[in-house]
Amino acid sequence: MKKILLVVLLGAMTLMFSGCVMTKQVTYFQNLDSVDITKRVVVPEARVKTNDELTILVSSVTPEAAEPFNMNIGARTSTSMSNTTAGKGMYSYIVDKEGNINFPVIGKINVVGLTRPQVEDKLTEAIKPYFAETENPVVKVRFTSFRITIIGEVTGSRVINVENERISIIEALAQAGDLSVYGMRPNVLLVRENSTGEKMAYRYNLNDANLFNSPYYYLEQNDIIYVEPHKAKARSADVSSYTFWTPISSVLVSLATLAISLTK
């Protein structure tokens, strides 16, 4: 009997320890009390990359003067233009592999690596000679291809369209339904491509509150987030039947088997 009680006690301790380990693995920002998160993290300005889609609207006090720079939908023939509009009067342009857009009247203009205000300034200067001195044309540019892709161990893998060109890693994961219980919180992968097409990788540790001070806390357009699964799930042949309780039920079965053998 003493042996049985000892086995049960050891089993209970094992379950408690497993529960503590699981809790530690899934808890975010565990050292928050010891980390200074008041530091200001600069939100990076989105810079134009190849294959980005930009919507551009030119306006002036004389609408007829701006009309040539707002290509009519039915007149589109350029391959650097998309077949859709992002809003009334705003027309979409795809940045080609050389970093150019083919803009009405002025032709090709290089915009890769520029921020949205810089593109607006560059286009304004380029079209000014076509306006009267009393005119002050206004150019409005917006990124319509600011998207974040999230895959892996999240509740719902998805592509997120970001309207205001600002999103943090926490906001992105929340929009994907948060990590599943199998997601590796200390090892979330970011893949980012710069304006010249070069890729880099960075790892987030969601258990560490220093995440709030990371220069990668805010995401950029076309970033890819991949949440890796725990090794236990990765080894599982039948992922759909693997549940949170599988490890615990295995321990209980083992304990029961051992207890029965000791009583014989």
CSV table of C-alpha atoms in Angstrom, one decimal:
chain,number,residue,atom,x,y,z
A,1,MET,CA,0.0,0.0,0.0
A,2,LYS,CA,2.8,2.4,0.9
A,3,LYS,CA,4.3,1.7,-2.6
A,4,ILE,CA,1.0,2.6,-4.2
A,5,LEU,CA,0.7,5.8,-2.3
A,6,LEU,CA,4.3,6.7,-3.2
A,7,VAL,CA,3.6,6.1,-6.9
A,8,VAL,CA,0.4,8.2,-6.8
A,9,LEU,CA,2.3,11.0,-5.0
A,10,LEU,CA,5.1,11.0,-7.5
A,11,GLY,CA,2.5,11.0,-10.3
A,12,ALA,CA,0.7,14.0,-8.8
A,13,MET,CA,4.0,15.8,-8.5
A,14,THR,CA,4.8,15.0,-12.1
A,15,LEU,CA,1.5,16.4,-13.2
A,16,MET,CA,1.9,19.6,-11.1
A,17,PHE,CA,5.4,20.1,-12.6
A,18,SER,CA,4.1,19.5,-16.1
A,19,GLY,CA,1.4,22.1,-15.5
A,20,CYS,CA,3.9,24.6,-14.2
A,21,VAL,CA,6.1,24.1,-17.3
A,22,MET,CA,3.2,24.4,-19.6
A,23,THR,CA,2.1,27.6,-17.9
A,24,LYS,CA,5.6,29.1,-18.1
A,25,GLN,CA,5.7,28.3,-21.8
A,26,VAL,CA,2.4,30.0,-22.7
A,27,THR,CA,2.6,33.1,-20.5
A,28,TYR,CA,3.5,36.3,-22.2
A,29,PHE,CA,5.9,39.0,-20.9
A,30,GLN,CA,6.9,37.0,-17.8
A,31,ASN,CA,9.6,39.5,-16.7
A,32,LEU,CA,7.4,42.6,-17.2
A,33,ASP,CA,8.0,43.9,-13.7
A,34,SER,CA,11.7,44.0,-14.2
A,35,VAL,CA,11.8,45.6,-17.7
A,36,ASP,CA,11.5,49.3,-18.5
A,37,ILE,CA,8.9,49.5,-21.3
A,38,THR,CA,8.6,53.3,-21.1
A,39,LYS,CA,11.3,53.7,-23.8
A,40,ARG,CA,10.0,55.2,-27.0
A,41,VAL,CA,10.1,52.8,-30.0
A,42,VAL,CA,10.2,54.6,-33.3
A,43,VAL,CA,7.5,53.5,-35.7
A,44,PRO,CA,9.3,53.0,-39.0
A,45,GLU,CA,7.9,54.9,-42.0
A,46,ALA,CA,6.9,52.6,-44.8
A,47,ARG,CA,9.2,52.8,-47.7
A,48,VAL,CA,8.3,51.8,-51.2
A,49,LYS,CA,9.5,48.4,-52.3
A,50,THR,CA,9.3,46.7,-55.7
A,51,ASN,CA,5.9,45.1,-56.4
A,52,ASP,CA,4.2,47.5,-53.9
A,53,GLU,CA,0.9,48.9,-55.0
A,54,LEU,CA,0.4,52.7,-54.5
A,55,THR,CA,-2.8,54.7,-55.0
A,56,ILE,CA,-2.3,58.2,-56.2
A,57,LEU,CA,-4.6,61.2,-56.5
A,58,VAL,CA,-3.7,64.5,-58.0
A,59,SER,CA,-6.0,67.5,-57.2
A,60,SER,CA,-6.0,71.2,-57.7
A,61,VAL,CA,-8.3,74.2,-57.5
A,62,THR,CA,-9.0,73.7,-61.2
A,63,PRO,CA,-10.1,70.1,-61.6
A,64,GLU,CA,-9.5,70.1,-65.4
A,65,ALA,CA,-5.8,70.9,-64.8
A,66,ALA,CA,-5.4,67.8,-62.6
A,67,GLU,CA,-7.5,65.5,-64.8
A,68,PRO,CA,-4.6,64.4,-67.1
A,69,PHE,CA,-2.7,63.0,-64.1
A,70,ASN,CA,-5.6,60.9,-62.9
A,71,MET,CA,-5.8,58.3,-65.6
A,72,ASN,CA,-9.3,57.3,-66.7
A,73,ILE,CA,-10.0,53.6,-65.8
A,74,GLY,CA,-11.1,52.8,-69.3
A,75,ALA,CA,-7.9,54.2,-70.8
A,76,ARG,CA,-5.5,52.1,-68.8
A,77,THR,CA,-3.0,50.2,-70.9
A,78,SER,CA,0.2,50.4,-68.8
A,79,THR,CA,1.4,47.1,-67.2
A,80,SER,CA,2.6,49.2,-64.2
A,81,MET,CA,-1.0,49.9,-63.3
A,82,SER,CA,-3.3,47.5,-61.5
A,83,ASN,CA,-6.9,46.8,-62.7
A,84,THR,CA,-8.5,48.1,-59.6
A,85,THR,CA,-8.9,51.3,-57.7
A,86,ALA,CA,-8.5,51.8,-54.0
A,87,GLY,CA,-11.1,54.5,-53.8
A,88,LYS,CA,-13.0,57.1,-55.8
A,89,GLY,CA,-10.5,59.0,-58.0
A,90,MET,CA,-7.5,57.2,-56.6
A,91,TYR,CA,-5.7,54.9,-59.1
A,92,SER,CA,-3.3,52.1,-58.4
A,93,TYR,CA,0.2,51.8,-59.7
A,94,ILE,CA,2.5,48.7,-59.3
A,95,VAL,CA,6.1,49.5,-58.6
A,96,ASP,CA,8.1,47.5,-61.2
A,97,LYS,CA,11.3,45.6,-60.6
A,98,GLU,CA,13.4,48.7,-61.4
A,99,GLY,CA,11.5,50.6,-58.7
A,100,ASN,CA,9.5,52.8,-61.2
A,101,ILE,CA,5.9,53.6,-61.7
A,102,ASN,CA,4.6,54.8,-65.1
A,103,PHE,CA,2.8,58.0,-64.2
A,104,PRO,CA,0.5,59.8,-66.7
A,105,VAL,CA,2.1,62.7,-68.7
A,106,ILE,CA,5.5,62.5,-67.0
A,107,GLY,CA,6.2,58.8,-67.7
A,108,LYS,CA,8.4,56.6,-65.6
A,109,ILE,CA,9.5,57.9,-62.2
A,110,ASN,CA,11.6,56.1,-59.6
A,111,VAL,CA,10.0,55.8,-56.2
A,112,VAL,CA,11.6,52.7,-54.6
A,113,GLY,CA,13.1,53.4,-51.1
A,114,LEU,CA,11.0,56.5,-50.6
A,115,THR,CA,8.5,57.2,-47.9
A,116,ARG,CA,4.9,58.2,-48.7
A,117,PRO,CA,5.6,61.9,-48.1
A,118,GLN,CA,8.7,61.7,-50.2
A,119,VAL,CA,6.8,60.2,-53.1
A,120,GLU,CA,4.2,62.9,-52.8
A,121,ASP,CA,6.9,65.6,-52.9
A,122,LYS,CA,8.6,64.0,-55.8
A,123,LEU,CA,5.5,63.7,-57.9
A,124,THR,CA,4.4,67.3,-57.0
A,125,GLU,CA,7.7,68.7,-58.3
A,126,ALA,CA,7.4,66.6,-61.4
A,127,ILE,CA,3.9,67.8,-62.4
A,128,LYS,CA,4.3,71.5,-61.3
A,129,PRO,CA,5.6,72.6,-64.7
A,130,TYR,CA,2.3,71.5,-66.3
A,131,PHE,CA,0.3,73.8,-64.1
A,132,ALA,CA,-0.2,77.5,-64.1
A,133,GLU,CA,1.8,79.5,-61.5
A,134,THR,CA,-1.4,80.2,-59.6
A,135,GLU,CA,-2.1,76.5,-59.2
A,136,ASN,CA,-0.8,74.5,-56.3
A,137,PRO,CA,-1.3,70.8,-57.2
A,138,VAL,CA,-1.8,68.4,-54.3
A,139,VAL,CA,-0.7,64.8,-54.6
A,140,LYS,CA,-2.0,62.2,-52.2
A,141,VAL,CA,-0.3,58.7,-52.0
A,142,ARG,CA,-1.4,55.7,-50.1
A,143,PHE,CA,0.0,52.2,-49.8
A,144,THR,CA,-2.7,49.7,-50.7
A,145,SER,CA,-0.3,46.7,-50.5
A,146,PHE,CA,0.6,47.1,-46.8
A,147,ARG,CA,0.0,43.5,-45.9
A,148,ILE,CA,1.2,41.2,-43.2
A,149,THR,CA,1.2,37.4,-43.6
A,150,ILE,CA,0.8,35.2,-40.5
A,151,ILE,CA,1.1,31.4,-40.7
A,152,GLY,CA,1.8,28.5,-38.4
A,153,GLU,CA,0.5,27.7,-35.0
A,154,VAL,CA,-2.1,30.5,-34.7
A,155,THR,CA,-5.8,30.2,-34.4
A,156,GLY,CA,-6.2,31.4,-38.0
A,157,SER,CA,-3.5,31.9,-40.5
A,158,ARG,CA,-4.2,34.9,-42.6
A,159,VAL,CA,-3.1,37.9,-44.6
A,160,ILE,CA,-3.8,41.2,-42.8
A,161,ASN,CA,-4.4,44.4,-44.7
A,162,VAL,CA,-3.2,47.4,-42.7
A,163,GLU,CA,-5.0,50.6,-43.5
A,164,ASN,CA,-2.9,53.1,-41.5
A,165,GLU,CA,0.5,51.7,-42.3
A,166,ARG,CA,1.2,50.9,-38.6
A,167,ILE,CA,0.8,47.6,-36.8
A,168,SER,CA,2.8,45.9,-34.1
A,169,ILE,CA,3.7,42.2,-33.8
A,170,ILE,CA,1.2,41.9,-30.9
A,171,GLU,CA,-1.6,43.5,-32.9
A,172,ALA,CA,-0.9,41.2,-35.8
A,173,LEU,CA,-1.0,38.1,-33.7
A,174,ALA,CA,-4.2,39.2,-32.1
A,175,GLN,CA,-5.8,39.6,-35.5
A,176,ALA,CA,-4.7,36.1,-36.3
A,177,GLY,CA,-6.6,34.8,-33.2
A,178,ASP,CA,-3.5,34.5,-31.0
A,179,LEU,CA,-1.1,31.6,-30.9
A,180,SER,CA,-2.5,28.1,-30.3
A,181,VAL,CA,-1.4,26.2,-27.2
A,182,TYR,CA,1.1,24.5,-29.5
A,183,GLY,CA,2.8,27.7,-30.7
A,184,MET,CA,6.4,28.3,-29.7
A,185,ARG,CA,6.2,31.6,-28.0
A,186,PRO,CA,9.9,32.0,-27.3
A,187,ASN,CA,10.8,31.5,-31.0
A,188,VAL,CA,8.4,33.3,-33.4
A,189,LEU,CA,10.0,34.0,-36.8
A,190,LEU,CA,9.9,37.3,-38.7
A,191,VAL,CA,11.0,37.3,-42.4
A,192,ARG,CA,11.4,40.7,-43.9
A,193,GLU,CA,12.4,41.9,-47.4
A,194,ASN,CA,14.0,45.3,-47.9
A,195,SER,CA,13.5,47.7,-50.9
A,196,THR,CA,16.3,46.0,-52.8
A,197,GLY,CA,14.8,42.5,-52.4
A,198,GLU,CA,17.2,41.2,-49.8
A,199,LYS,CA,15.6,39.1,-47.0
A,200,MET,CA,16.5,39.0,-43.3
A,201,ALA,CA,15.2,36.9,-40.4
A,202,TYR,CA,14.5,37.9,-36.8
A,203,ARG,CA,13.3,35.9,-33.8
A,204,TYR,CA,10.8,37.2,-31.2
A,205,ASN,CA,10.5,35.8,-27.7
A,206,LEU,CA,7.0,36.5,-26.6
A,207,ASN,CA,7.8,35.4,-23.1
A,208,ASP,CA,10.2,38.3,-22.7
A,209,ALA,CA,8.8,41.8,-22.0
A,210,ASN,CA,11.9,43.3,-23.8
A,211,LEU,CA,9.8,42.6,-26.9
A,212,PHE,CA,8.2,46.1,-26.3
A,213,ASN,CA,11.7,47.7,-26.8
A,214,SER,CA,12.6,45.7,-29.9
A,215,PRO,CA,13.3,47.7,-33.1
A,216,TYR,CA,11.2,45.0,-34.8
A,217,TYR,CA,8.1,45.6,-32.6
A,218,TYR,CA,6.4,47.4,-35.4
A,219,LEU,CA,6.0,45.5,-38.7
A,220,GLU,CA,6.6,46.6,-42.3
A,221,GLN,CA,4.6,45.9,-45.4
A,222,ASN,CA,5.0,42.3,-46.7
A,223,ASP,CA,6.5,41.0,-43.5
A,224,ILE,CA,5.9,37.3,-42.9
A,225,ILE,CA,5.3,35.9,-39.4
A,226,TYR,CA,5.7,32.2,-38.8
A,227,VAL,CA,4.8,30.5,-35.5
A,228,GLU,CA,6.6,27.2,-35.1
A,229,PRO,CA,4.9,24.2,-33.4
A,230,HIS,CA,6.2,22.5,-30.3
A,231,LYS,CA,8.4,19.5,-31.1
A,232,ALA,CA,5.8,17.2,-29.6
A,233,LYS,CA,3.3,18.2,-32.2
A,234,ALA,CA,5.8,18.3,-35.0
A,235,ARG,CA,6.5,14.7,-34.3
A,236,SER,CA,2.9,13.7,-34.1
A,237,ALA,CA,1.7,11.8,-37.2
A,238,ASP,CA,-1.9,12.6,-36.6
A,239,VAL,CA,-2.0,16.3,-35.7
A,240,SER,CA,-5.8,16.5,-35.6
A,241,SER,CA,-6.0,13.9,-32.8
A,242,TYR,CA,-3.3,15.5,-30.7
A,243,THR,CA,-4.8,17.5,-27.9
A,244,PHE,CA,-3.6,19.4,-24.9
A,245,TRP,CA,-4.5,16.5,-22.6
A,246,THR,CA,-2.6,13.9,-24.5
A,247,PRO,CA,0.6,14.2,-22.3
A,248,ILE,CA,-1.5,14.2,-19.1
A,249,SER,CA,-3.6,11.2,-20.1
A,250,SER,CA,-0.4,9.3,-21.0
A,251,VAL,CA,0.9,9.9,-17.5
A,252,LEU,CA,-2.3,8.8,-15.9
A,253,VAL,CA,-2.4,5.6,-17.9
A,254,SER,CA,1.2,4.8,-16.9
A,255,LEU,CA,0.4,5.4,-13.3
A,256,ALA,CA,-2.6,3.2,-13.4
A,257,THR,CA,-0.7,0.4,-15.1
A,258,LEU,CA,2.1,0.7,-12.5
A,259,ALA,CA,-0.3,0.7,-9.6
A,260,ILE,CA,-2.1,-2.4,-10.8
A,261,SER,CA,1.2,-4.3,-11.2
A,262,LEU,CA,2.3,-3.4,-7.7
A,263,THR,CA,-0.9,-4.7,-6.1
A,264,LYS,CA,-0.5,-8.1,-7.7
